[in-house]
Amino acid sequence: MTLEELQSVVLGLSMPKFTAAQIARWLYVGRVTSIDEMTNLSKKAREVLKENYSVGREKPIFSAESVDGTKKYLFETGKGRAIESVYIPDKDRATLCISSQVGCRMNCRFCMTGRQGFHGNLSATEILNQILSIPESENLTNIVYMGMGEPMDNIDSVLKSIEVMTAPWGLAWSPRRITVSSIGKLDNLKRLLEETQVHVAISVHSPFEKERASLMPVEHAYPITKVVNLLSQFDFKHQRRCSVEYIMWNNLNDDLQHARKLAELIKKIPGVRINLIRYHSVPEVPDLTTSPEEKMIAFRDFLNEKGFLATIRTSRGEDIMAACGQLSGNFNDINHSS
């Protein structure tokens, strides 16, 4: 809950208004898991709260660790399905990749989450629980909404979770520590850009409209040209960043013709960066294979020569199906737990 919502709760229970700030501090600074731990509230107040509310924290039901130190966590949702989060330690950074939906309705051809279909939106509670309930929670430096689901398809819960994370009464994080990815659902992407200062990452994967539509059906509803036009209206040169996500497939979108078209497409976005991503194989899509290293380097170098900042993202957690596009929330993972 936000501070305003907590104030409504305590007033509705005939408690002083300042009690809301005390509860918020216990939830987001003290990170308690039960109302009984809120020891500066009277015993009577705690009993009344327990009759009506719970903290809402749930531990992951399964975890797996990669040879590279990446950890994948499985959370039960109560919807008969699970979601996954991925913890990625890297020198002085500790990033958590979180989910915003159970499955996804975007149906991108290359994504395991999309291929399982859509099974529901996560509440702000379920989004925040991923951050607060992993063992490494206190060490996190960055959050990326790049797990299961399309964040702009669950905009209200995503915005509420960002508010709790960035508000002074909440986790008090800088929005510059948060990146939200999107395929470019225009109206809700505009809300995110106007109502927050978080970084954004836009999934492009092909600069050619027909080809992108064959990979990402969302191109029919939200053409990448319109997404770029929206992004070009915002400043990404200073405090916040805009990144283009570009998965590279062998002999599909990895030649210099694509690099040239991509450069032309995104040149209007001030300060845009480009993340080139190795494709991580997904069952049932045998015809897509990752681009070889030399092609990715040539693609990157071409873009850098054009004045962009392009990098090849390091793959993490592929051996535990935790890499980009591989999350499925599969309960069968539990059977492989050590």
PDB file of N, CA and C in Angstrom, residues 189-270:
ATOM      1  N   LEU A 189       2.889   3.396 -22.321  1.00  0.00           N
ATOM      2  CA  LEU A 189       4.292   3.822 -22.344  1.00  0.00           C
ATOM      3  C   LEU A 189       4.381   5.331 -22.110  1.00  0.00           C
ATOM      4  N   LYS A 190       3.465   6.062 -22.694  1.00  0.00           N
ATOM      5  CA  LYS A 190       3.421   7.523 -22.483  1.00  0.00           C
ATOM      6  C   LYS A 190       3.185   7.845 -21.006  1.00  0.00           C
ATOM      7  N   ARG A 191       2.288   7.094 -20.352  1.00  0.00           N
ATOM      8  CA  ARG A 191       2.064   7.293 -18.918  1.00  0.00           C
ATOM      9  C   ARG A 191       3.342   7.051 -18.118  1.00  0.00           C
ATOM     10  N   LEU A 192       4.032   5.976 -18.416  1.00  0.00           N
ATOM     11  CA  LEU A 192       5.267   5.666 -17.704  1.00  0.00           C
ATOM     12  C   LEU A 192       6.279   6.799 -17.859  1.00  0.00           C
ATOM     13  N   LEU A 193       6.418   7.299 -19.083  1.00  0.00           N
ATOM     14  CA  LEU A 193       7.388   8.362 -19.355  1.00  0.00           C
ATOM     15  C   LEU A 193       7.017   9.666 -18.665  1.00  0.00           C
ATOM     16  N   GLU A 194       5.732   9.950 -18.573  1.00  0.00           N
ATOM     17  CA  GLU A 194       5.279  11.210 -17.982  1.00  0.00           C
ATOM     18  C   GLU A 194       5.181  11.151 -16.458  1.00  0.00           C
ATOM     19  N   GLU A 195       4.861   9.981 -15.912  1.00  0.00           N
ATOM     20  CA  GLU A 195       4.587   9.877 -14.476  1.00  0.00           C
ATOM     21  C   GLU A 195       5.784   9.400 -13.655  1.00  0.00           C
ATOM     22  N   THR A 196       6.846   8.949 -14.314  1.00  0.00           N
ATOM     23  CA  THR A 196       8.045   8.494 -13.597  1.00  0.00           C
ATOM     24  C   THR A 196       9.288   9.048 -14.277  1.00  0.00           C
ATOM     25  N   GLN A 197      10.426   8.820 -13.631  1.00  0.00           N
ATOM     26  CA  GLN A 197      11.726   9.167 -14.219  1.00  0.00           C
ATOM     27  C   GLN A 197      12.611   7.931 -14.365  1.00  0.00           C
ATOM     28  N   VAL A 198      11.996   6.750 -14.421  1.00  0.00           N
ATOM     29  CA  VAL A 198      12.777   5.520 -14.577  1.00  0.00           C
ATOM     30  C   VAL A 198      13.333   5.429 -15.992  1.00  0.00           C
ATOM     31  N   HIS A 199      14.362   4.608 -16.139  1.00  0.00           N
ATOM     32  CA  HIS A 199      14.903   4.322 -17.463  1.00  0.00           C
ATOM     33  C   HIS A 199      13.927   3.417 -18.226  1.00  0.00           C
ATOM     34  N   VAL A 200      13.985   3.472 -19.548  1.00  0.00           N
ATOM     35  CA  VAL A 200      13.143   2.596 -20.363  1.00  0.00           C
ATOM     36  C   VAL A 200      14.012   1.817 -21.347  1.00  0.00           C
ATOM     37  N   ALA A 201      13.568   0.604 -21.653  1.00  0.00           N
ATOM     38  CA  ALA A 201      14.226  -0.242 -22.644  1.00  0.00           C
ATOM     39  C   ALA A 201      13.149  -0.732 -23.612  1.00  0.00           C
ATOM     40  N   ILE A 202      13.342  -0.467 -24.888  1.00  0.00           N
ATOM     41  CA  ILE A 202      12.327  -0.773 -25.896  1.00  0.00           C
ATOM     42  C   ILE A 202      12.786  -1.945 -26.758  1.00  0.00           C
ATOM     43  N   SER A 203      11.939  -2.963 -26.851  1.00  0.00           N
ATOM     44  CA  SER A 203      12.250  -4.142 -27.664  1.00  0.00           C
ATOM     45  C   SER A 203      11.967  -3.842 -29.132  1.00  0.00           C
ATOM     46  N   VAL A 204      13.007  -3.839 -29.946  1.00  0.00           N
ATOM     47  CA  VAL A 204      12.859  -3.565 -31.382  1.00  0.00           C
ATOM     48  C   VAL A 204      13.040  -4.856 -32.185  1.00  0.00           C
ATOM     49  N   HIS A 205      14.234  -5.435 -32.149  1.00  0.00           N
ATOM     50  CA  HIS A 205      14.561  -6.742 -32.729  1.00  0.00           C
ATOM     51  C   HIS A 205      14.548  -6.792 -34.255  1.00  0.00           C
ATOM     52  N   SER A 206      13.860  -5.893 -34.900  1.00  0.00           N
ATOM     53  CA  SER A 206      13.993  -5.700 -36.349  1.00  0.00           C
ATOM     54  C   SER A 206      13.521  -4.286 -36.683  1.00  0.00           C
ATOM     55  N   PRO A 207      14.264  -3.570 -37.540  1.00  0.00           N
ATOM     56  CA  PRO A 207      13.835  -2.228 -37.940  1.00  0.00           C
ATOM     57  C   PRO A 207      12.868  -2.233 -39.113  1.00  0.00           C
ATOM     58  N   PHE A 208      12.643  -3.415 -39.695  1.00  0.00           N
ATOM     59  CA  PHE A 208      11.738  -3.544 -40.836  1.00  0.00           C
ATOM     60  C   PHE A 208      10.369  -4.000 -40.330  1.00  0.00           C
ATOM     61  N   GLU A 209       9.329  -3.259 -40.674  1.00  0.00           N
ATOM     62  CA  GLU A 209       8.018  -3.460 -40.064  1.00  0.00           C
ATOM     63  C   GLU A 209       7.458  -4.857 -40.299  1.00  0.00           C
ATOM     64  N   LYS A 210       7.503  -5.352 -41.533  1.00  0.00           N
ATOM     65  CA  LYS A 210       6.938  -6.678 -41.825  1.00  0.00           C
ATOM     66  C   LYS A 210       7.709  -7.764 -41.088  1.00  0.00           C
ATOM     67  N   GLU A 211       9.002  -7.631 -41.084  1.00  0.00           N
ATOM     68  CA  GLU A 211       9.824  -8.630 -40.395  1.00  0.00           C
ATOM     69  C   GLU A 211       9.571  -8.583 -38.889  1.00  0.00           C
ATOM     70  N   ARG A 212       9.488  -7.376 -38.323  1.00  0.00           N
ATOM     71  CA  ARG A 212       9.203  -7.257 -36.887  1.00  0.00           C
ATOM     72  C   ARG A 212       7.838  -7.857 -36.567  1.00  0.00           C
ATOM     73  N   ALA A 213       6.855  -7.632 -37.433  1.00  0.00           N
ATOM     74  CA  ALA A 213       5.520  -8.187 -37.207  1.00  0.00           C
ATOM     75  C   ALA A 213       5.539  -9.711 -37.210  1.00  0.00           C
ATOM     76  N   SER A 214       6.413 -10.320 -38.008  1.00  0.00           N
ATOM     77  CA  SER A 214       6.508 -11.785 -38.044  1.00  0.00           C
ATOM     78  C   SER A 214       7.116 -12.338 -36.762  1.00  0.00           C
ATOM     79  N   LEU A 215       7.897 -11.513 -36.076  1.00  0.00           N
ATOM     80  CA  LEU A 215       8.505 -11.903 -34.810  1.00  0.00           C
ATOM     81  C   LEU A 215       7.671 -11.455 -33.616  1.00  0.00           C
ATOM     82  N   MET A 216       7.051 -10.274 -33.752  1.00  0.00           N
ATOM     83  CA  MET A 216       6.317  -9.635 -32.662  1.00  0.00           C
ATOM     84  C   MET A 216       4.982  -9.137 -33.202  1.00  0.00           C
ATOM     85  N   PRO A 217       3.903  -9.901 -33.020  1.00  0.00           N
ATOM     86  CA  PRO A 217       2.590  -9.497 -33.554  1.00  0.00           C
ATOM     87  C   PRO A 217       2.138  -8.109 -33.103  1.00  0.00           C
ATOM     88  N   VAL A 218       2.695  -7.619 -31.995  1.00  0.00           N
ATOM     89  CA  VAL A 218       2.319  -6.302 -31.494  1.00  0.00           C
ATOM     90  C   VAL A 218       2.625  -5.195 -32.490  1.00  0.00           C
ATOM     91  N   GLU A 219       3.507  -5.452 -33.449  1.00  0.00           N
ATOM     92  CA  GLU A 219       3.836  -4.449 -34.467  1.00  0.00           C
ATOM     93  C   GLU A 219       2.596  -3.990 -35.222  1.00  0.00           C
ATOM     94  N   HIS A 220       1.608  -4.876 -35.379  1.00  0.00           N
ATOM     95  CA  HIS A 220       0.375  -4.498 -36.087  1.00  0.00           C
ATOM     96  C   HIS A 220      -0.394  -3.425 -35.324  1.00  0.00           C
ATOM     97  N   ALA A 221      -0.407  -3.532 -33.994  1.00  0.00           N
ATOM     98  CA  ALA A 221      -1.159  -2.571 -33.173  1.00  0.00           C
ATOM     99  C   ALA A 221      -0.337  -1.341 -32.829  1.00  0.00           C
ATOM    100  N   TYR A 222       0.950  -1.549 -32.576  1.00  0.00           N
ATOM    101  CA  TYR A 222       1.827  -0.452 -32.162  1.00  0.00           C
ATOM    102  C   TYR A 222       3.096  -0.475 -33.013  1.00  0.00           C
ATOM    103  N   PRO A 223       3.029   0.105 -34.217  1.00  0.00           N
ATOM    104  CA  PRO A 223       4.198   0.098 -35.115  1.00  0.00           C
ATOM    105  C   PRO A 223       5.410   0.752 -34.450  1.00  0.00           C
ATOM    106  N   ILE A 224       6.574   0.191 -34.693  1.00  0.00           N
ATOM    107  CA  ILE A 224       7.781   0.695 -34.059  1.00  0.00           C
ATOM    108  C   ILE A 224       8.063   2.137 -34.453  1.00  0.00           C
ATOM    109  N   THR A 225       7.620   2.553 -35.634  1.00  0.00           N
ATOM    110  CA  THR A 225       7.820   3.947 -36.041  1.00  0.00           C
ATOM    111  C   THR A 225       7.061   4.904 -35.124  1.00  0.00           C
ATOM    112  N   LYS A 226       5.859   4.513 -34.690  1.00  0.00           N
ATOM    113  CA  LYS A 226       5.083   5.361 -33.774  1.00  0.00           C
ATOM    114  C   LYS A 226       5.698   5.356 -32.373  1.00  0.00           C
ATOM    115  N   VAL A 227       6.254   4.215 -31.982  1.00  0.00           N
ATOM    116  CA  VAL A 227       6.924   4.131 -30.682  1.00  0.00           C
ATOM    117  C   VAL A 227       8.127   5.068 -30.668  1.00  0.00           C
ATOM    118  N   VAL A 228       8.902   5.050 -31.747  1.00  0.00           N
ATOM    119  CA  VAL A 228      10.077   5.923 -31.846  1.00  0.00           C
ATOM    120  C   VAL A 228       9.660   7.391 -31.839  1.00  0.00           C
ATOM    121  N   ASN A 229       8.564   7.713 -32.513  1.00  0.00           N
ATOM    122  CA  ASN A 229       8.079   9.099 -32.522  1.00  0.00           C
ATOM    123  C   ASN A 229       7.740   9.567 -31.115  1.00  0.00           C
ATOM    124  N   LEU A 230       7.134   8.686 -30.310  1.00  0.00           N
ATOM    125  CA  LEU A 230       6.834   9.033 -28.925  1.00  0.00           C
ATOM    126  C   LEU A 230       8.119   9.252 -28.135  1.00  0.00           C
ATOM    127  N   LEU A 231       9.049   8.335 -28.253  1.00  0.00           N
ATOM    128  CA  LEU A 231      10.299   8.420 -27.491  1.00  0.00           C
ATOM    129  C   LEU A 231      11.103   9.660 -27.853  1.00  0.00           C
ATOM    130  N   SER A 232      11.011  10.092 -29.099  1.00  0.00           N
ATOM    131  CA  SER A 232      11.788  11.248 -29.554  1.00  0.00           C
ATOM    132  C   SER A 232      11.350  12.546 -28.875  1.00  0.00           C
ATOM    133  N   GLN A 233      10.194  12.517 -28.201  1.00  0.00           N
ATOM    134  CA  GLN A 233       9.686  13.716 -27.523  1.00  0.00           C
ATOM    135  C   GLN A 233      10.243  13.880 -26.104  1.00  0.00           C
ATOM    136  N   PHE A 234      11.049  12.910 -25.649  1.00  0.00           N
ATOM    137  CA  PHE A 234      11.558  12.942 -24.280  1.00  0.00           C
ATOM    138  C   PHE A 234      13.085  13.047 -24.282  1.00  0.00           C
ATOM    139  N   ASP A 235      13.611  13.605 -23.203  1.00  0.00           N
ATOM    140  CA  ASP A 235      15.053  13.824 -23.079  1.00  0.00           C
ATOM    141  C   ASP A 235      15.725  12.618 -22.432  1.00  0.00           C
ATOM    142  N   PHE A 236      16.575  11.936 -23.204  1.00  0.00           N
ATOM    143  CA  PHE A 236      17.330  10.813 -22.669  1.00  0.00           C
ATOM    144  C   PHE A 236      18.834  11.091 -22.693  1.00  0.00           C
ATOM    145  N   LYS A 237      19.193  12.349 -22.789  1.00  0.00           N
ATOM    146  CA  LYS A 237      20.612  12.703 -22.840  1.00  0.00           C
ATOM    147  C   LYS A 237      21.204  12.938 -21.458  1.00  0.00           C
ATOM    148  N   HIS A 238      20.357  13.197 -20.480  1.00  0.00           N
ATOM    149  CA  HIS A 238      20.868  13.632 -19.182  1.00  0.00           C
ATOM    150  C   HIS A 238      20.621  12.597 -18.086  1.00  0.00           C
ATOM    151  N   GLN A 239      19.535  12.729 -17.320  1.00  0.00           N
ATOM    152  CA  GLN A 239      19.353  11.885 -16.145  1.00  0.00           C
ATOM    153  C   GLN A 239      18.844  10.477 -16.460  1.00  0.00           C
ATOM    154  N   ARG A 240      17.844  10.370 -17.307  1.00  0.00           N
ATOM    155  CA  ARG A 240      17.271   9.052 -17.588  1.00  0.00           C
ATOM    156  C   ARG A 240      17.796   8.530 -18.919  1.00  0.00           C
ATOM    157  N   ARG A 241      17.667   7.213 -19.102  1.00  0.00           N
ATOM    158  CA  ARG A 241      18.187   6.565 -20.310  1.00  0.00           C
ATOM    159  C   ARG A 241      17.079   5.880 -21.087  1.00  0.00           C
ATOM    160  N   CYS A 242      17.272   5.804 -22.382  1.00  0.00           N
ATOM    161  CA  CYS A 242      16.453   4.961 -23.248  1.00  0.00           C
ATOM    162  C   CYS A 242      17.375   4.002 -23.973  1.00  0.00           C
ATOM    163  N   SER A 243      17.093   2.722 -23.840  1.00  0.00           N
ATOM    164  CA  SER A 243      17.878   1.691 -24.520  1.00  0.00           C
ATOM    165  C   SER A 243      17.005   0.956 -25.519  1.00  0.00           C
ATOM    166  N   VAL A 244      17.582   0.601 -26.643  1.00  0.00           N
ATOM    167  CA  VAL A 244      16.940  -0.263 -27.627  1.00  0.00           C
ATOM    168  C   VAL A 244      17.460  -1.677 -27.400  1.00  0.00           C
ATOM    169  N   GLU A 245      16.548  -2.630 -27.236  1.00  0.00           N
ATOM    170  CA  GLU A 245      16.907  -4.030 -27.072  1.00  0.00           C
ATOM    171  C   GLU A 245      16.813  -4.712 -28.437  1.00  0.00           C
ATOM    172  N   TYR A 246      17.874  -5.398 -28.826  1.00  0.00           N
ATOM    173  CA  TYR A 246      17.929  -5.969 -30.170  1.00  0.00           C
ATOM    174  C   TYR A 246      18.532  -7.367 -30.101  1.00  0.00           C
ATOM    175  N   ILE A 247      17.649  -8.384 -30.085  1.00  0.00           N
ATOM    176  CA  ILE A 247      18.109  -9.777 -30.135  1.00  0.00           C
ATOM    177  C   ILE A 247      18.598 -10.062 -31.548  1.00  0.00           C
ATOM    178  N   MET A 248      19.729 -10.764 -31.649  1.00  0.00           N
ATOM    179  CA  MET A 248      20.316 -11.017 -32.965  1.00  0.00           C
ATOM    180  C   MET A 248      20.220 -12.497 -33.337  1.00  0.00           C
ATOM    181  N   TRP A 249      19.605 -12.739 -34.515  1.00  0.00           N
ATOM    182  CA  TRP A 249      19.460 -14.096 -35.039  1.00  0.00           C
ATOM    183  C   TRP A 249      20.296 -14.268 -36.300  1.00  0.00           C
ATOM    184  N   ASN A 250      20.902 -15.416 -36.414  1.00  0.00           N
ATOM    185  CA  ASN A 250      21.772 -15.703 -37.549  1.00  0.00           C
ATOM    186  C   ASN A 250      21.005 -15.654 -38.871  1.00  0.00           C
ATOM    187  N   ASN A 251      21.514 -14.874 -39.795  1.00  0.00           N
ATOM    188  CA  ASN A 251      20.965 -14.755 -41.157  1.00  0.00           C
ATOM    189  C   ASN A 251      19.513 -14.251 -41.186  1.00  0.00           C
ATOM    190  N   LEU A 252      19.106 -13.569 -40.130  1.00  0.00           N
ATOM    191  CA  LEU A 252      17.756 -12.990 -40.117  1.00  0.00           C
ATOM    192  C   LEU A 252      17.809 -11.471 -39.986  1.00  0.00           C
ATOM    193  N   ASN A 253      18.462 -11.001 -38.917  1.00  0.00           N
ATOM    194  CA  ASN A 253      18.475  -9.552 -38.671  1.00  0.00           C
ATOM    195  C   ASN A 253      19.861  -9.049 -38.286  1.00  0.00           C
ATOM    196  N   ASP A 254      20.903  -9.783 -38.691  1.00  0.00           N
ATOM    197  CA  ASP A 254      22.255  -9.488 -38.196  1.00  0.00           C
ATOM    198  C   ASP A 254      23.220  -8.962 -39.253  1.00  0.00           C
ATOM    199  N   ASP A 255      22.691  -8.515 -40.402  1.00  0.00           N
ATOM    200  CA  ASP A 255      23.584  -7.977 -41.432  1.00  0.00           C
ATOM    201  C   ASP A 255      23.631  -6.452 -41.352  1.00  0.00           C
ATOM    202  N   LEU A 256      24.530  -5.854 -42.121  1.00  0.00           N
ATOM    203  CA  LEU A 256      24.711  -4.401 -42.062  1.00  0.00           C
ATOM    204  C   LEU A 256      23.533  -3.642 -42.664  1.00  0.00           C
ATOM    205  N   GLN A 257      22.746  -4.307 -43.511  1.00  0.00           N
ATOM    206  CA  GLN A 257      21.518  -3.670 -44.007  1.00  0.00           C
ATOM    207  C   GLN A 257      20.582  -3.383 -42.830  1.00  0.00           C
ATOM    208  N   HIS A 258      20.466  -4.342 -41.916  1.00  0.00           N
ATOM    209  CA  HIS A 258      19.638  -4.136 -40.724  1.00  0.00           C
ATOM    210  C   HIS A 258      20.250  -3.076 -39.811  1.00  0.00           C
ATOM    211  N   ALA A 259      21.568  -3.098 -39.664  1.00  0.00           N
ATOM    212  CA  ALA A 259      22.231  -2.104 -38.821  1.00  0.00           C
ATOM    213  C   ALA A 259      21.995  -0.697 -39.356  1.00  0.00           C
ATOM    214  N   ARG A 260      22.090  -0.560 -40.671  1.00  0.00           N
ATOM    215  CA  ARG A 260      21.885   0.752 -41.306  1.00  0.00           C
ATOM    216  C   ARG A 260      20.446   1.235 -41.099  1.00  0.00           C
ATOM    217  N   LYS A 261      19.477   0.326 -41.276  1.00  0.00           N
ATOM    218  CA  LYS A 261      18.067   0.678 -41.110  1.00  0.00           C
ATOM    219  C   LYS A 261      17.752   0.996 -39.651  1.00  0.00           C
ATOM    220  N   LEU A 262      18.357   0.245 -38.735  1.00  0.00           N
ATOM    221  CA  LEU A 262      18.151   0.501 -37.311  1.00  0.00           C
ATOM    222  C   LEU A 262      18.672   1.886 -36.940  1.00  0.00           C
ATOM    223  N   ALA A 263      19.858   2.232 -37.430  1.00  0.00           N
ATOM    224  CA  ALA A 263      20.429   3.551 -37.161  1.00  0.00           C
ATOM    225  C   ALA A 263      19.519   4.656 -37.682  1.00  0.00           C
ATOM    226  N   GLU A 264      18.954   4.456 -38.842  1.00  0.00           N
ATOM    227  CA  GLU A 264      18.053   5.440 -39.432  1.00  0.00           C
ATOM    228  C   GLU A 264      16.771   5.561 -38.613  1.00  0.00           C
ATOM    229  N   LEU A 265      16.275   4.421 -38.125  1.00  0.00           N
ATOM    230  CA  LEU A 265      15.019   4.395 -37.380  1.00  0.00           C
ATOM    231  C   LEU A 265      15.112   5.166 -36.066  1.00  0.00           C
ATOM    232  N   ILE A 266      16.191   4.955 -35.316  1.00  0.00           N
ATOM    233  CA  ILE A 266      16.248   5.445 -33.937  1.00  0.00           C
ATOM    234  C   ILE A 266      17.044   6.744 -33.770  1.00  0.00           C
ATOM    235  N   LYS A 267      17.518   7.316 -34.859  1.00  0.00           N
ATOM    236  CA  LYS A 267      18.383   8.499 -34.749  1.00  0.00           C
ATOM    237  C   LYS A 267      17.671   9.690 -34.113  1.00  0.00           C
ATOM    238  N   LYS A 268      16.323   9.686 -34.139  1.00  0.00           N
ATOM    239  CA  LYS A 268      15.577  10.813 -33.566  1.00  0.00           C
ATOM    240  C   LYS A 268      15.451  10.736 -32.048  1.00  0.00           C
ATOM    241  N   ILE A 269      15.819   9.599 -31.437  1.00  0.00           N
ATOM    242  CA  ILE A 269      15.713   9.459 -29.982  1.00  0.00           C
ATOM    243  C   ILE A 269      16.986  10.021 -29.355  1.00  0.00           C
ATOM    244  N   PRO A 270      16.902  11.131 -28.642  1.00  0.00           N
ATOM    245  CA  PRO A 270      18.121  11.760 -28.098  1.00  0.00           C
ATOM    246  C   PRO A 270      18.796  10.871 -27.058  1.00  0.00           C
TER     247      PRO A 270
END
